Amino acid sequence: QVRLVESGGGSVQAGGSLKLSCEVSGSTDIDNCMGWFRQAPGKEREGVAYVGWNNSPKVAASVKGRFTISRDNAKNTLYLEMNNVQVEDTAMYYCAADPRRLLLGAKCAELSEYAHWGQGTQVTVSS
């Protein structure tokens, strides 16, 4: 059974940095589509960043230039480095994985659903 466990969330002041991690177990397909999503109270879930099997990234326009997605296949871990965070980045952050093996992060961003989800890690940004 595939299991995703996020960590690294917390409280940070605007302009600060956080690095989220997502450790994957129960699957050897770490190089399939993976992504970070977030959901703020009262808002719909939105995709933040994605990575394809060749580690090609795709990040949402709202975080481009501030957030970086990366993956360490040897450690079965997905990362989201968040720099210059803003109050509007406050949300529960989830990592997700899907068995579809797509080359580009941009293609992974087009998937309407992901098969496996973590429990989430809270990020709170204060002004």
PDB file of C-alpha atoms in Angstrom:
ATOM      1  CA  GLN A   1       0.000   0.000   0.000  1.00  0.00           C
ATOM      2  CA  VAL A   2       1.360   3.395  -1.001  1.00  0.00           C
ATOM      3  CA  ARG A   3       1.809   5.806   1.861  1.00  0.00           C
ATOM      4  CA  LEU A   4       2.762   9.473   1.671  1.00  0.00           C
ATOM      5  CA  VAL A   5       3.828  11.378   4.768  1.00  0.00           C
ATOM      6  CA  GLU A   6       4.372  15.131   4.680  1.00  0.00           C
ATOM      7  CA  SER A   7       6.514  17.073   7.127  1.00  0.00           C
ATOM      8  CA  GLY A   8       8.148  20.459   7.474  1.00  0.00           C
ATOM      9  CA  GLY A   9       5.134  22.683   7.882  1.00  0.00           C
ATOM     10  CA  GLY A  10       4.863  25.293  10.589  1.00  0.00           C
ATOM     11  CA  SER A  11       4.479  28.977  11.315  1.00  0.00           C
ATOM     12  CA  VAL A  12       6.657  31.525   9.579  1.00  0.00           C
ATOM     13  CA  GLN A  13       6.654  35.247   9.045  1.00  0.00           C
ATOM     14  CA  ALA A  14       6.054  36.734   5.640  1.00  0.00           C
ATOM     15  CA  GLY A  15       9.240  36.798   3.637  1.00  0.00           C
ATOM     16  CA  GLY A  16      10.579  33.710   5.361  1.00  0.00           C
ATOM     17  CA  SER A  17      11.226  30.202   4.087  1.00  0.00           C
ATOM     18  CA  LEU A  18      10.073  26.653   4.702  1.00  0.00           C
ATOM     19  CA  LYS A  19      10.944  23.331   3.124  1.00  0.00           C
ATOM     20  CA  LEU A  20       8.286  20.648   2.992  1.00  0.00           C
ATOM     21  CA  SER A  21       9.104  16.974   2.569  1.00  0.00           C
ATOM     22  CA  CYS A  22       6.955  14.066   1.451  1.00  0.00           C
ATOM     23  CA  GLU A  23       8.280  10.590   2.083  1.00  0.00           C
ATOM     24  CA  VAL A  24       6.828   7.819  -0.054  1.00  0.00           C
ATOM     25  CA  SER A  25       6.663   4.211   1.059  1.00  0.00           C
ATOM     26  CA  GLY A  26       5.023   1.067  -0.249  1.00  0.00           C
ATOM     27  CA  SER A  27       5.820   1.850  -3.866  1.00  0.00           C
ATOM     28  CA  THR A  28       8.823   1.589  -6.135  1.00  0.00           C
ATOM     29  CA  ASP A  29       7.308   4.059  -8.591  1.00  0.00           C
ATOM     30  CA  ILE A  30       8.699   7.224  -7.048  1.00  0.00           C
ATOM     31  CA  ASP A  31       9.423   8.577 -10.505  1.00  0.00           C
ATOM     32  CA  ASN A  32       5.789   8.787 -11.572  1.00  0.00           C
ATOM     33  CA  CYS A  33       3.761  11.982 -11.465  1.00  0.00           C
ATOM     34  CA  MET A  34       3.916  13.690  -8.105  1.00  0.00           C
ATOM     35  CA  GLY A  35       2.649  17.024  -6.944  1.00  0.00           C
ATOM     36  CA  TRP A  36       2.063  19.451  -4.117  1.00  0.00           C
ATOM     37  CA  PHE A  37      -1.408  20.843  -3.542  1.00  0.00           C
ATOM     38  CA  ARG A  38      -2.819  23.235  -0.979  1.00  0.00           C
ATOM     39  CA  GLN A  39      -6.160  24.123   0.454  1.00  0.00           C
ATOM     40  CA  ALA A  40      -6.919  27.197   2.493  1.00  0.00           C
ATOM     41  CA  PRO A  41     -10.047  27.450   4.690  1.00  0.00           C
ATOM     42  CA  GLY A  42     -13.087  28.181   2.589  1.00  0.00           C
ATOM     43  CA  LYS A  43     -11.209  27.750  -0.668  1.00  0.00           C
ATOM     44  CA  GLU A  44     -10.896  24.985  -3.219  1.00  0.00           C
ATOM     45  CA  ARG A  45      -7.833  22.821  -3.404  1.00  0.00           C
ATOM     46  CA  GLU A  46      -5.267  24.114  -5.864  1.00  0.00           C
ATOM     47  CA  GLY A  47      -2.218  22.597  -7.456  1.00  0.00           C
ATOM     48  CA  VAL A  48       1.053  24.251  -6.472  1.00  0.00           C
ATOM     49  CA  ALA A  49       3.801  22.279  -8.195  1.00  0.00           C
ATOM     50  CA  TYR A  50       4.288  19.064 -10.116  1.00  0.00           C
ATOM     51  CA  VAL A  51       7.147  16.882 -11.280  1.00  0.00           C
ATOM     52  CA  GLY A  52       7.275  14.338 -14.094  1.00  0.00           C
ATOM     53  CA  TRP A  53       9.316  11.146 -14.283  1.00  0.00           C
ATOM     54  CA  ASN A  54      12.381  12.956 -15.615  1.00  0.00           C
ATOM     55  CA  ASN A  55      12.064  15.463 -12.758  1.00  0.00           C
ATOM     56  CA  SER A  56      10.771  18.125 -15.117  1.00  0.00           C
ATOM     57  CA  PRO A  57       8.978  20.635 -12.853  1.00  0.00           C
ATOM     58  CA  LYS A  58       5.871  22.713 -13.313  1.00  0.00           C
ATOM     59  CA  VAL A  59       4.872  25.325 -10.765  1.00  0.00           C
ATOM     60  CA  ALA A  60       1.727  27.401 -10.552  1.00  0.00           C
ATOM     61  CA  ALA A  61       1.907  31.021 -11.617  1.00  0.00           C
ATOM     62  CA  SER A  62       1.010  32.154  -8.105  1.00  0.00           C
ATOM     63  CA  VAL A  63       4.209  30.683  -6.664  1.00  0.00           C
ATOM     64  CA  LYS A  64       6.555  30.819  -9.619  1.00  0.00           C
ATOM     65  CA  GLY A  65       9.917  32.267  -8.683  1.00  0.00           C
ATOM     66  CA  ARG A  66       9.278  31.579  -4.985  1.00  0.00           C
ATOM     67  CA  PHE A  67       8.585  27.829  -4.732  1.00  0.00           C
ATOM     68  CA  THR A  68      10.718  24.998  -6.080  1.00  0.00           C
ATOM     69  CA  ILE A  69       9.708  21.358  -6.374  1.00  0.00           C
ATOM     70  CA  SER A  70      12.315  18.621  -6.397  1.00  0.00           C
ATOM     71  CA  ARG A  71      12.571  14.898  -5.870  1.00  0.00           C
ATOM     72  CA  ASP A  72      15.237  12.604  -4.484  1.00  0.00           C
ATOM     73  CA  ASN A  73      14.531   9.204  -5.998  1.00  0.00           C
ATOM     74  CA  ALA A  74      17.147   7.508  -3.824  1.00  0.00           C
ATOM     75  CA  LYS A  75      15.366   8.737  -0.688  1.00  0.00           C
ATOM     76  CA  ASN A  76      11.841   8.265  -2.098  1.00  0.00           C
ATOM     77  CA  THR A  77      11.150  11.836  -1.075  1.00  0.00           C
ATOM     78  CA  LEU A  78       9.486  14.816  -2.726  1.00  0.00           C
ATOM     79  CA  TYR A  79      10.314  18.346  -1.587  1.00  0.00           C
ATOM     80  CA  LEU A  80       8.772  21.783  -1.837  1.00  0.00           C
ATOM     81  CA  GLU A  81      11.114  24.640  -1.053  1.00  0.00           C
ATOM     82  CA  MET A  82       9.124  27.744  -0.232  1.00  0.00           C
ATOM     83  CA  ASN A  83      10.895  31.104  -0.241  1.00  0.00           C
ATOM     84  CA  ASN A  84       9.566  34.602   0.321  1.00  0.00           C
ATOM     85  CA  VAL A  85       6.317  33.147   1.632  1.00  0.00           C
ATOM     86  CA  GLN A  86       3.300  35.411   1.785  1.00  0.00           C
ATOM     87  CA  VAL A  87       0.211  35.471   3.989  1.00  0.00           C
ATOM     88  CA  GLU A  88      -1.816  34.108   1.078  1.00  0.00           C
ATOM     89  CA  ASP A  89       0.358  30.977   1.083  1.00  0.00           C
ATOM     90  CA  THR A  90      -1.279  29.944   4.370  1.00  0.00           C
ATOM     91  CA  ALA A  91      -2.947  26.579   3.787  1.00  0.00           C
ATOM     92  CA  MET A  92      -2.805  22.868   4.421  1.00  0.00           C
ATOM     93  CA  TYR A  93      -0.274  21.439   1.998  1.00  0.00           C
ATOM     94  CA  TYR A  94      -0.685  17.941   0.603  1.00  0.00           C
ATOM     95  CA  CYS A  95       1.562  15.812  -1.495  1.00  0.00           C
ATOM     96  CA  ALA A  96       0.111  13.416  -4.026  1.00  0.00           C
ATOM     97  CA  ALA A  97       1.336  10.659  -6.296  1.00  0.00           C
ATOM     98  CA  ASP A  98      -0.113   8.889  -9.286  1.00  0.00           C
ATOM     99  CA  PRO A  99       0.981   5.686 -11.031  1.00  0.00           C
ATOM    100  CA  ARG A 100       0.824   7.323 -14.450  1.00  0.00           C
ATOM    101  CA  ARG A 101       4.327   7.863 -15.709  1.00  0.00           C
ATOM    102  CA  LEU A 102       4.412  11.114 -17.626  1.00  0.00           C
ATOM    103  CA  LEU A 103       7.585  12.753 -18.820  1.00  0.00           C
ATOM    104  CA  LEU A 104       6.830  16.371 -18.034  1.00  0.00           C
ATOM    105  CA  GLY A 105       5.630  18.087 -14.917  1.00  0.00           C
ATOM    106  CA  ALA A 106       3.380  20.141 -17.153  1.00  0.00           C
ATOM    107  CA  LYS A 107       1.569  16.957 -18.211  1.00  0.00           C
ATOM    108  CA  CYS A 108       1.272  15.831 -14.601  1.00  0.00           C
ATOM    109  CA  ALA A 109      -0.370  19.184 -13.884  1.00  0.00           C
ATOM    110  CA  GLU A 110      -3.135  18.264 -16.343  1.00  0.00           C
ATOM    111  CA  LEU A 111      -4.223  15.158 -14.458  1.00  0.00           C
ATOM    112  CA  SER A 112      -7.696  15.601 -13.043  1.00  0.00           C
ATOM    113  CA  GLU A 113      -7.054  13.280 -10.119  1.00  0.00           C
ATOM    114  CA  TYR A 114      -4.190  11.710  -8.249  1.00  0.00           C
ATOM    115  CA  ALA A 115      -4.392   8.197  -6.824  1.00  0.00           C
ATOM    116  CA  HIS A 116      -2.537   8.641  -3.545  1.00  0.00           C
ATOM    117  CA  TRP A 117      -2.553  11.463  -1.011  1.00  0.00           C
ATOM    118  CA  GLY A 118      -0.810  12.322   2.205  1.00  0.00           C
ATOM    119  CA  GLN A 119      -2.485  13.646   5.335  1.00  0.00           C
ATOM    120  CA  GLY A 120      -1.152  17.151   4.871  1.00  0.00           C
ATOM    121  CA  THR A 121       1.072  19.574   6.736  1.00  0.00           C
ATOM    122  CA  GLN A 122      -0.091  23.011   7.844  1.00  0.00           C
ATOM    123  CA  VAL A 123       1.722  26.149   6.735  1.00  0.00           C
ATOM    124  CA  THR A 124       0.784  29.395   8.453  1.00  0.00           C
ATOM    125  CA  VAL A 125       2.306  32.680   7.348  1.00  0.00           C
ATOM    126  CA  SER A 126       1.923  35.760   9.515  1.00  0.00           C
ATOM    127  CA  SER A 127       2.431  39.357   8.490  1.00  0.00           C
TER     128      SER A 127
END
